Amino acid sequence: MASVVISGDTSGAITISAPAVAGTNTLTLPVATDTLVGKTTTDTLTNKTLTSPTLTTPALGTPASGVLTSCTGVNYDGYKNRIINGAMVIDQRNAGASVTVNSSTATYPVDRFAGRGVSSAGVFTAQQSSTAPTGFNNSVVCTVTTSATPASTDAYLFRQNIEGYNVADLGFGAAGASTVTLSFWVRSSLTGTFGGAIQNDAFNRFYPFSYTISSANTFEYKTVTITGDTSGTWLKTNGNGMTVSFSLGAGSSRVNTAGTWTSSTSEGATGQTNLISTNGATFYITGVQLEKGSTATSFDYRSYGTELQLCQRYYWKNLASSTYSQLGMTCLTPNTTTTVGYPNLPVVMRSTPSVTVSNVRMVDSVTGLAVTAVSVTQNSAITPEVSFTVSGATQYRVYTLQANNNASAYIDYSAEL
Amino acid sequence: MYKEVKNLEGAVVSVVKDNYLSIPFDPDNTDYQQYLAWVAEGNTPTPADEGTQ
């Protein structure tokens, strides 16, 4: 092997060697005062054009701007955020009004997110808010209205249950389960360590997590990376595939060490601040995102229409727009006390929905008959049979469902998790 | 708390909770799952009215 040895300025030497080679080859040095880059050295390259590169496990970092064009093999996950309504924009139930959480019944301040508590020991309200960090228009604010020190098994929380179909690809419950990353914006009147948990439907697999709120009444961005759970049963169809829960208070037997999977019931993390213990304390949250991988990326904004339809798989409220609005159902009249209709739901719901009505009536071209009861009498996730109880209907006549002189009238359909 | 509802053929096909919420007998419906848990605790729903849905 031919070589040239160049002595170092003060010591040592660099040997330039030519390998075994056939023919004549030319190595051209750059016309610049510069430093050559080695194959295995770590360098920052400037103003380079790469033609047909193969990038193995690249990390793009957080460039201020950039355009990817004509790419093949780019693995962009179209449904990146597994949380629905993470920006807290959709509120079909309450139209921005406050709800009170004073029981274990799931109460929804916005679509897909529910508050839960225990009895009425501690009470908080939850409401869509226009107070939000830059880049968001809404959040949900939880405000403690009756403080309580959580008893050992008490838990107060704000959570979303994710349908199994939407997390099935994460492969939880088996070897190779994907790491996921939870990110969100949070603000509280309190500072300190706060907690939450990832849970399965069987409520026997838990990942308590914690995060720190450093400044009172200031939105802060938080990320939590969670190693995929290789144990337990995680539903993968239309059941509850995963619960993401933010704790507002939890008793001693409902918290565990953050950052590890456990089968011990966990609604929060050991050492967490219990918001519910401070009357008037506030907790704002928005920009909630759960994504595959170990890096929190920018929030996955979806169009309003897309987000609304995603929500309507779980809940749809057909709300009157005037005092005698039609509410989207034509009904048959098998007898004088019953009308039967088949609503066309806007999307296929997760299951046959439960139904409620408020201030509605049946009307033909002449008469309006107040509806006194409603019942689902045939199962379907897209066109269920809904029966209405009235008085004095004309058999075989066609009626339509209408607001009964009330602009707040509605019929709603719930297939929540 | 819960009251059974019959269809026109006389079969019990759903229940109404608190005279407000109509719950279909769909195993995937979480309200129905809660109803089944309530029954499993030894509770019994109010029978449907005769001759009506």
Short mmCIF file of C-alpha atoms in Angstrom, two decimals:
data_model
loop_
_atom_site.label_atom_id
_atom_site.label_comp_id
_atom_site.label_asym_id
_atom_site.label_seq_id
_atom_site.Cartn_x
_atom_site.Cartn_y
_atom_site.Cartn_z
CA MET A 1 0.00 0.00 0.00
CA ALA A 2 1.45 3.35 -1.04
CA SER A 3 1.16 6.07 1.54
CA VAL A 4 2.22 9.58 2.37
CA VAL A 5 3.00 10.48 5.98
CA ILE A 6 2.51 14.05 7.10
CA SER A 7 3.92 15.01 10.47
CA GLY A 8 1.70 16.88 12.85
CA ASP A 9 2.43 20.50 13.76
CA THR A 10 3.78 19.59 17.17
CA SER A 11 3.56 15.82 17.40
CA GLY A 12 2.16 12.72 15.78
CA ALA A 13 1.49 12.18 12.11
CA ILE A 14 -1.31 11.58 9.59
CA THR A 15 -0.83 8.86 7.04
CA ILE A 16 -2.67 9.16 3.73
CA SER A 17 -2.98 5.72 2.19
CA ALA A 18 -4.15 4.44 -1.18
CA PRO A 19 -5.98 1.08 -1.15
CA ALA A 20 -5.44 -1.69 -3.66
CA VAL A 21 -6.89 -0.18 -6.82
CA ALA A 22 -7.13 -0.91 -10.52
CA GLY A 23 -6.66 1.86 -13.06
CA THR A 24 -6.13 5.52 -12.35
CA ASN A 25 -8.45 7.43 -10.02
CA THR A 26 -8.51 11.09 -9.13
CA LEU A 27 -9.32 12.54 -5.71
CA THR A 28 -10.07 16.24 -6.00
CA LEU A 29 -9.70 18.38 -2.91
CA PRO A 30 -12.10 21.31 -2.28
CA VAL A 31 -10.91 24.71 -3.40
CA ALA A 32 -11.40 26.28 -0.02
CA THR A 33 -9.87 26.75 3.36
CA ASP A 34 -11.83 23.99 5.08
CA THR A 35 -11.68 20.68 6.92
CA LEU A 36 -12.40 17.31 5.32
CA VAL A 37 -15.16 15.19 6.88
CA GLY A 38 -14.59 11.57 7.83
CA LYS A 39 -17.05 8.66 7.52
CA THR A 40 -17.41 8.15 11.26
CA THR A 41 -16.70 11.57 12.66
CA THR A 42 -19.55 13.72 13.96
CA ASP A 43 -19.97 16.85 11.90
CA THR A 44 -22.43 19.56 11.05
CA LEU A 45 -22.75 19.94 7.29
CA THR A 46 -23.72 23.23 5.70
CA ASN A 47 -25.21 23.86 2.26
CA LYS A 48 -25.07 20.26 1.06
CA THR A 49 -27.33 18.68 -1.55
CA LEU A 50 -27.84 14.94 -1.09
CA THR A 51 -28.92 13.02 -4.19
CA SER A 52 -30.90 9.82 -3.54
CA PRO A 53 -29.80 9.42 0.08
CA THR A 54 -30.96 6.56 2.27
CA LEU A 55 -31.59 7.86 5.78
CA THR A 56 -31.55 5.23 8.50
CA THR A 57 -33.54 6.22 11.62
CA PRO A 58 -33.19 9.95 10.93
CA ALA A 59 -34.13 12.56 13.53
CA LEU A 60 -35.32 15.71 11.82
CA GLY A 61 -35.13 17.79 14.97
CA THR A 62 -37.21 20.94 15.09
CA PRO A 63 -36.33 22.97 11.99
CA ALA A 64 -37.81 26.45 11.82
CA SER A 65 -39.03 25.67 8.32
CA GLY A 66 -38.55 23.10 5.62
CA VAL A 67 -40.26 21.38 2.72
CA LEU A 68 -40.21 17.68 1.90
CA THR A 69 -40.92 17.04 -1.77
CA SER A 70 -41.01 13.95 -3.95
CA CYS A 71 -40.39 11.65 -1.00
CA THR A 72 -40.94 7.92 -1.08
CA GLY A 73 -41.01 5.73 1.96
CA VAL A 74 -41.93 8.58 4.31
CA ASN A 75 -43.85 6.97 7.18
CA TYR A 76 -46.21 9.78 8.17
CA ASP A 77 -48.96 8.57 10.46
CA GLY A 78 -52.13 10.25 9.17
CA TYR A 79 -54.05 9.66 12.38
CA LYS A 80 -51.22 10.84 14.58
CA ASN A 81 -53.17 12.00 17.60
CA ARG A 82 -55.20 9.18 19.15
CA ILE A 83 -57.03 11.70 21.35
CA ILE A 84 -60.22 13.12 19.82
CA ASN A 85 -61.04 16.78 20.46
CA GLY A 86 -57.68 17.34 22.13
CA ALA A 87 -57.98 21.08 21.48
CA MET A 88 -61.31 21.12 23.38
CA VAL A 89 -63.12 22.79 20.47
CA ILE A 90 -66.19 20.55 20.15
CA ASP A 91 -68.89 20.89 22.81
CA GLN A 92 -72.17 19.52 21.49
CA ARG A 93 -73.72 18.89 24.90
CA ASN A 94 -73.29 22.19 26.68
CA ALA A 95 -72.38 24.82 24.07
CA GLY A 96 -69.82 26.22 26.47
CA ALA A 97 -71.91 26.03 29.64
CA SER A 98 -70.42 24.74 32.87
CA VAL A 99 -71.14 21.26 34.21
CA THR A 100 -70.81 20.08 37.79
CA VAL A 101 -68.90 16.94 38.62
CA ASN A 102 -70.13 15.60 41.93
CA SER A 103 -70.42 11.86 41.39
CA SER A 104 -68.77 8.89 39.73
CA THR A 105 -71.03 9.36 36.71
CA ALA A 106 -69.01 10.53 33.73
CA THR A 107 -69.89 14.17 33.06
CA TYR A 108 -68.76 15.74 29.78
CA PRO A 109 -67.74 19.42 29.71
CA VAL A 110 -66.69 19.00 26.06
CA ASP A 111 -67.00 16.10 23.66
CA ARG A 112 -65.02 12.97 24.50
CA PHE A 113 -63.54 14.32 27.75
CA ALA A 114 -65.29 13.49 31.00
CA GLY A 115 -64.91 14.51 34.60
CA ARG A 116 -65.52 12.04 37.39
CA GLY A 117 -65.43 12.23 41.13
CA VAL A 118 -66.70 10.40 44.17
CA SER A 119 -70.04 11.10 45.80
CA SER A 120 -70.18 14.77 46.72
CA ALA A 121 -67.25 14.89 49.10
CA GLY A 122 -65.32 17.02 46.68
CA VAL A 123 -67.01 18.89 43.84
CA PHE A 124 -65.60 20.65 40.82
CA THR A 125 -67.04 22.34 37.78
CA ALA A 126 -65.71 21.82 34.29
CA GLN A 127 -66.27 24.10 31.35
CA GLN A 128 -64.98 24.90 27.89
CA SER A 129 -62.84 28.03 28.16
CA SER A 130 -61.43 30.56 25.71
CA THR A 131 -58.34 30.91 27.87
CA ALA A 132 -55.72 29.02 25.91
CA PRO A 133 -52.02 29.07 25.03
CA THR A 134 -50.80 30.53 21.74
CA GLY A 135 -51.96 28.34 18.89
CA PHE A 136 -55.15 27.19 20.60
CA ASN A 137 -58.55 28.81 20.98
CA ASN A 138 -60.00 26.68 23.75
CA SER A 139 -59.20 24.72 26.84
CA VAL A 140 -61.24 23.09 29.58
CA VAL A 141 -61.08 24.65 33.01
CA CYS A 142 -61.84 22.61 36.12
CA THR A 143 -62.60 24.67 39.22
CA VAL A 144 -62.93 23.24 42.70
CA THR A 145 -66.19 24.39 44.25
CA THR A 146 -66.22 22.10 47.28
CA SER A 147 -62.81 21.08 48.57
CA ALA A 148 -62.10 17.72 50.17
CA THR A 149 -59.14 15.71 51.26
CA PRO A 150 -59.38 12.50 49.22
CA ALA A 151 -60.06 9.40 51.32
CA SER A 152 -57.82 6.44 50.53
CA THR A 153 -59.95 5.10 47.67
CA ASP A 154 -61.21 8.43 46.32
CA ALA A 155 -60.31 9.74 42.90
CA TYR A 156 -61.17 12.93 41.05
CA LEU A 157 -60.15 13.07 37.44
CA PHE A 158 -60.52 14.40 33.92
CA ARG A 159 -60.14 11.70 31.29
CA GLN A 160 -60.74 10.37 27.80
CA ASN A 161 -61.46 6.76 26.92
CA ILE A 162 -59.98 5.87 23.52
CA GLU A 163 -61.74 3.32 21.32
CA GLY A 164 -59.77 0.12 20.82
CA TYR A 165 -59.75 0.45 17.04
CA ASN A 166 -57.81 3.71 17.41
CA VAL A 167 -54.97 2.25 19.50
CA ALA A 168 -54.92 -1.36 18.28
CA ASP A 169 -51.79 -0.76 16.20
CA LEU A 170 -49.84 0.15 19.34
CA GLY A 171 -49.83 -3.54 20.19
CA PHE A 172 -50.26 -3.15 23.93
CA GLY A 173 -50.51 -6.42 25.82
CA ALA A 174 -47.88 -8.24 23.78
CA ALA A 175 -44.17 -8.21 23.09
CA GLY A 176 -43.23 -5.32 20.84
CA ALA A 177 -45.80 -2.89 22.28
CA SER A 178 -45.07 0.59 20.98
CA THR A 179 -43.77 3.42 23.09
CA VAL A 180 -46.24 6.31 23.15
CA THR A 181 -45.88 9.95 24.06
CA LEU A 182 -48.50 12.09 25.75
CA SER A 183 -48.23 15.85 25.38
CA PHE A 184 -50.49 18.64 26.59
CA TRP A 185 -50.69 22.25 27.70
CA VAL A 186 -51.67 22.78 31.32
CA ARG A 187 -52.16 25.71 33.67
CA SER A 188 -53.15 25.79 37.30
CA SER A 189 -53.52 28.19 40.17
CA LEU A 190 -51.39 25.71 42.11
CA THR A 191 -47.81 24.67 41.46
CA GLY A 192 -46.03 21.43 42.19
CA THR A 193 -46.06 17.85 41.00
CA PHE A 194 -49.29 16.73 39.35
CA GLY A 195 -50.29 13.24 38.31
CA GLY A 196 -52.30 11.09 35.97
CA ALA A 197 -52.45 7.56 34.64
CA ILE A 198 -52.83 5.40 31.57
CA GLN A 199 -55.25 2.53 32.20
CA ASN A 200 -56.76 -0.45 30.41
CA ASP A 201 -60.47 -1.27 30.30
CA ALA A 202 -60.17 -4.18 32.72
CA PHE A 203 -58.70 -1.68 35.19
CA ASN A 204 -55.82 -3.94 36.09
CA ARG A 205 -52.97 -2.32 34.16
CA PHE A 206 -51.85 1.17 35.10
CA TYR A 207 -49.05 3.57 34.26
CA PRO A 208 -49.00 6.46 36.74
CA PHE A 209 -47.24 9.53 35.41
CA SER A 210 -46.28 12.86 36.89
CA TYR A 211 -45.39 16.30 35.64
CA THR A 212 -44.46 19.58 37.26
CA ILE A 213 -46.28 22.87 37.05
CA SER A 214 -43.66 25.48 37.85
CA SER A 215 -45.53 28.78 37.56
CA ALA A 216 -49.03 29.50 38.82
CA ASN A 217 -51.63 30.65 36.30
CA THR A 218 -49.31 30.16 33.33
CA PHE A 219 -49.77 27.66 30.53
CA GLU A 220 -46.89 25.17 30.39
CA TYR A 221 -46.21 22.46 27.80
CA LYS A 222 -45.67 18.96 29.19
CA THR A 223 -44.64 15.67 27.64
CA VAL A 224 -44.67 12.17 29.08
CA THR A 225 -43.13 9.23 27.23
CA ILE A 226 -44.57 5.84 28.14
CA THR A 227 -43.03 2.49 27.32
CA GLY A 228 -45.64 0.22 25.76
CA ASP A 229 -47.23 -2.30 28.10
CA THR A 230 -46.47 -5.89 27.12
CA SER A 231 -48.85 -7.33 29.74
CA GLY A 232 -52.55 -7.33 30.41
CA THR A 233 -55.54 -7.24 28.10
CA TRP A 234 -56.00 -4.16 25.95
CA LEU A 235 -59.20 -4.02 23.86
CA LYS A 236 -58.67 -3.57 20.15
CA THR A 237 -62.16 -3.17 18.67
CA ASN A 238 -65.03 -0.89 19.68
CA GLY A 239 -64.53 -1.19 23.43
CA ASN A 240 -62.40 1.05 25.61
CA GLY A 241 -58.90 0.51 24.27
CA MET A 242 -57.13 2.87 26.65
CA THR A 243 -57.93 5.55 29.21
CA VAL A 244 -55.83 8.70 29.50
CA SER A 245 -56.59 10.27 32.85
CA PHE A 246 -55.43 13.49 34.51
CA SER A 247 -55.79 13.41 38.26
CA LEU A 248 -57.35 16.26 40.21
CA GLY A 249 -57.06 14.33 43.43
CA ALA A 250 -56.47 10.77 44.56
CA GLY A 251 -56.33 8.93 47.86
CA SER A 252 -53.38 6.97 49.17
CA SER A 253 -54.54 3.66 47.70
CA ARG A 254 -55.16 5.22 44.29
CA VAL A 255 -51.62 6.48 43.64
CA ASN A 256 -48.43 4.65 42.79
CA THR A 257 -44.88 5.43 41.75
CA ALA A 258 -44.76 7.34 38.49
CA GLY A 259 -43.03 5.95 35.45
CA THR A 260 -43.62 2.22 35.72
CA TRP A 261 -46.39 -0.21 34.81
CA THR A 262 -48.25 -1.79 37.69
CA SER A 263 -51.34 -3.87 38.37
CA SER A 264 -52.10 -1.80 41.47
CA THR A 265 -54.98 0.58 40.97
CA SER A 266 -53.56 3.94 39.95
CA GLU A 267 -55.45 7.14 39.28
CA GLY A 268 -52.44 9.33 39.91
CA ALA A 269 -48.83 9.42 41.05
CA THR A 270 -47.33 9.20 44.50
CA GLY A 271 -46.63 12.66 45.89
CA GLN A 272 -48.94 14.49 43.54
CA THR A 273 -50.73 17.73 44.32
CA ASN A 274 -54.44 17.16 44.97
CA LEU A 275 -56.23 20.07 43.33
CA ILE A 276 -59.53 18.99 44.89
CA SER A 277 -58.18 19.87 48.33
CA THR A 278 -58.05 23.59 47.58
CA ASN A 279 -61.35 25.43 47.23
CA GLY A 280 -61.34 27.68 44.19
CA ALA A 281 -58.25 26.06 42.66
CA THR A 282 -58.25 25.95 38.87
CA PHE A 283 -56.83 23.53 36.33
CA TYR A 284 -56.81 24.33 32.60
CA ILE A 285 -55.84 21.79 29.96
CA THR A 286 -55.74 21.69 26.16
CA GLY A 287 -53.65 20.44 23.24
CA VAL A 288 -53.84 16.89 24.53
CA GLN A 289 -52.10 14.50 22.17
CA LEU A 290 -51.22 10.82 22.45
CA GLU A 291 -49.00 9.58 19.66
CA LYS A 292 -46.90 6.62 18.74
CA GLY A 293 -43.19 6.98 19.37
CA SER A 294 -40.89 8.47 21.95
CA THR A 295 -40.99 12.06 20.75
CA ALA A 296 -43.72 14.62 21.23
CA THR A 297 -44.40 16.31 17.91
CA SER A 298 -46.49 19.33 17.02
CA PHE A 299 -50.21 19.13 17.77
CA ASP A 300 -52.19 17.34 15.08
CA TYR A 301 -54.78 19.94 14.09
CA ARG A 302 -57.72 18.46 12.23
CA SER A 303 -60.43 20.41 10.44
CA TYR A 304 -63.49 21.34 12.52
CA GLY A 305 -65.69 19.13 10.37
CA THR A 306 -63.40 16.16 10.74
CA GLU A 307 -63.10 16.59 14.50
CA LEU A 308 -66.89 16.99 14.83
CA GLN A 309 -67.53 13.78 12.91
CA LEU A 310 -64.97 11.94 15.02
CA CYS A 311 -66.88 13.11 18.10
CA GLN A 312 -70.25 12.13 16.62
CA ARG A 313 -69.26 8.47 16.57
CA TYR A 314 -69.73 8.72 20.34
CA TYR A 315 -72.33 11.44 20.78
CA TRP A 316 -74.66 13.40 18.53
CA LYS A 317 -76.99 16.14 19.64
CA ASN A 318 -79.61 17.25 17.13
CA LEU A 319 -80.37 20.62 18.65
CA ALA A 320 -83.19 22.90 17.58
CA SER A 321 -82.21 26.12 15.89
CA SER A 322 -85.62 27.74 16.46
CA THR A 323 -88.72 27.14 18.54
CA TYR A 324 -90.28 24.78 16.01
CA SER A 325 -87.22 23.29 14.31
CA GLN A 326 -87.53 19.92 12.65
CA LEU A 327 -85.27 17.38 14.31
CA GLY A 328 -84.57 15.06 11.46
CA MET A 329 -87.03 12.21 11.82
CA THR A 330 -90.14 11.12 9.96
CA CYS A 331 -92.28 8.71 11.96
CA LEU A 332 -94.92 6.07 11.27
CA THR A 333 -97.91 5.70 13.58
CA PRO A 334 -98.80 2.07 14.36
CA ASN A 335 -101.32 3.11 17.01
CA THR A 336 -102.70 6.23 18.66
CA THR A 337 -100.08 6.38 21.39
CA THR A 338 -96.91 5.44 19.50
CA THR A 339 -94.89 6.87 16.64
CA VAL A 340 -91.82 5.11 15.31
CA GLY A 341 -88.90 6.68 13.45
CA TYR A 342 -85.51 5.79 12.04
CA PRO A 343 -82.96 8.60 12.32
CA ASN A 344 -80.08 8.70 9.89
CA LEU A 345 -77.17 9.27 12.21
CA PRO A 346 -74.38 11.46 10.77
CA VAL A 347 -71.80 8.70 11.17
CA VAL A 348 -71.85 5.07 12.18
CA MET A 349 -71.79 5.23 15.96
CA ARG A 350 -69.66 3.02 18.17
CA SER A 351 -72.73 1.01 19.26
CA THR A 352 -76.49 1.35 19.25
CA PRO A 353 -76.87 4.67 21.05
CA SER A 354 -78.83 5.52 24.16
CA VAL A 355 -81.37 8.26 23.43
CA THR A 356 -82.87 11.19 25.32
CA VAL A 357 -85.20 13.97 24.22
CA SER A 358 -86.13 17.35 25.62
CA ASN A 359 -89.14 19.52 24.73
CA VAL A 360 -90.08 17.76 21.51
CA ARG A 361 -93.39 16.92 19.85
CA MET A 362 -94.80 14.96 16.95
CA VAL A 363 -96.46 17.07 14.29
CA ASP A 364 -98.44 16.36 11.16
CA SER A 365 -99.81 19.10 8.96
CA VAL A 366 -102.48 19.92 11.54
CA THR A 367 -101.66 18.83 15.05
CA GLY A 368 -98.73 18.87 17.43
CA LEU A 369 -98.57 16.13 20.07
CA ALA A 370 -96.17 16.40 22.99
CA VAL A 371 -93.76 13.48 23.34
CA THR A 372 -93.92 12.07 26.86
CA ALA A 373 -91.39 9.23 26.51
CA VAL A 374 -88.80 7.88 24.11
CA SER A 375 -87.33 4.41 23.72
CA VAL A 376 -84.93 2.61 21.42
CA THR A 377 -86.80 -0.43 20.12
CA GLN A 378 -84.45 -1.81 17.49
CA ASN A 379 -80.67 -1.87 17.58
CA SER A 380 -78.52 -0.22 14.95
CA ALA A 381 -75.40 1.95 15.11
CA ILE A 382 -76.53 3.94 12.06
CA THR A 383 -80.35 3.68 11.81
CA PRO A 384 -81.83 2.57 15.13
CA GLU A 385 -85.58 2.34 15.60
CA VAL A 386 -86.77 5.01 18.03
CA SER A 387 -90.29 4.95 19.43
CA PHE A 388 -92.09 7.94 20.92
CA THR A 389 -95.04 7.93 23.31
CA VAL A 390 -97.75 10.48 22.54
CA SER A 391 -101.46 10.84 23.13
CA GLY A 392 -104.17 11.16 20.51
CA ALA A 393 -102.21 10.37 17.37
CA THR A 394 -104.05 9.37 14.22
CA GLN A 395 -103.13 5.81 13.33
CA TYR A 396 -101.14 5.38 10.08
CA ARG A 397 -100.60 9.11 9.69
CA VAL A 398 -97.06 10.36 9.13
CA TYR A 399 -95.61 12.64 11.80
CA THR A 400 -92.28 14.41 12.09
CA LEU A 401 -90.20 15.12 15.18
CA GLN A 402 -90.19 18.82 15.99
CA ALA A 403 -89.18 21.21 18.73
CA ASN A 404 -92.18 21.92 20.95
CA ASN A 405 -92.12 25.70 21.02
CA ASN A 406 -88.65 25.62 22.53
CA ALA A 407 -85.41 26.64 20.83
CA SER A 408 -83.45 24.47 23.26
CA ALA A 409 -85.29 21.29 22.28
CA TYR A 410 -83.17 18.35 21.23
CA ILE A 411 -82.84 14.65 20.68
CA ASP A 412 -79.45 13.20 21.46
CA TYR A 413 -77.74 9.90 20.86
CA SER A 414 -74.91 8.59 23.03
CA ALA A 415 -72.56 5.69 22.35
CA GLU A 416 -69.84 6.93 24.68
CA LEU A 417 -67.16 4.72 26.13
CA MET B 1 -84.74 3.50 38.49
CA TYR B 2 -84.90 1.29 35.39
CA LYS B 3 -88.12 0.38 33.60
CA GLU B 4 -88.44 -2.20 30.85
CA VAL B 5 -89.76 -1.25 27.42
CA LYS B 6 -91.55 -3.58 25.00
CA ASN B 7 -91.68 -3.29 21.24
CA LEU B 8 -94.88 -3.64 19.24
CA GLU B 9 -94.47 -7.41 19.24
CA GLY B 10 -94.40 -7.45 23.04
CA ALA B 11 -90.73 -8.29 23.49
CA VAL B 12 -88.69 -6.41 26.07
CA VAL B 13 -86.03 -4.67 23.95
CA SER B 14 -84.74 -1.80 26.08
CA VAL B 15 -85.02 -0.03 29.42
CA VAL B 16 -85.55 3.57 30.41
CA LYS B 17 -83.48 4.98 33.25
CA ASP B 18 -85.03 7.60 35.52
CA ASN B 19 -87.84 8.28 33.00
CA TYR B 20 -85.23 9.99 30.85
CA LEU B 21 -82.58 7.85 29.22
CA SER B 22 -83.57 5.09 26.80
CA ILE B 23 -80.99 2.31 26.85
CA PRO B 24 -80.94 -0.32 24.08
CA PHE B 25 -80.06 -3.92 24.79
CA ASP B 26 -76.77 -3.69 22.93
CA PRO B 27 -73.83 -5.41 24.67
CA ASP B 28 -71.48 -2.69 23.41
CA ASN B 29 -73.55 0.14 24.89
CA THR B 30 -71.93 1.27 28.15
CA ASP B 31 -75.28 2.36 29.64
CA TYR B 32 -76.50 -1.19 29.04
CA GLN B 33 -73.35 -2.57 30.63
CA GLN B 34 -74.08 -0.45 33.71
CA TYR B 35 -77.67 -1.71 33.72
CA LEU B 36 -76.43 -5.32 33.64
CA ALA B 37 -74.10 -4.57 36.55
CA TRP B 38 -77.05 -3.10 38.45
CA VAL B 39 -79.08 -6.25 37.79
CA ALA B 40 -76.13 -8.41 38.82
CA GLU B 41 -76.21 -6.66 42.19
CA GLY B 42 -79.64 -8.21 42.71
CA ASN B 43 -81.82 -5.36 41.49
CA THR B 44 -84.91 -5.81 39.32
CA PRO B 45 -86.28 -3.30 36.79
CA THR B 46 -89.88 -2.17 36.81
CA PRO B 47 -91.89 -4.25 34.32
CA ALA B 48 -93.10 -2.57 31.14
CA ASP B 49 -96.64 -1.24 31.05
CA GLU B 50 -99.00 -3.73 29.49
CA GLY B 51 -100.23 -2.86 26.03
CA THR B 52 -97.79 -0.06 25.41
CA GLN B 53 -94.24 0.28 24.28
#
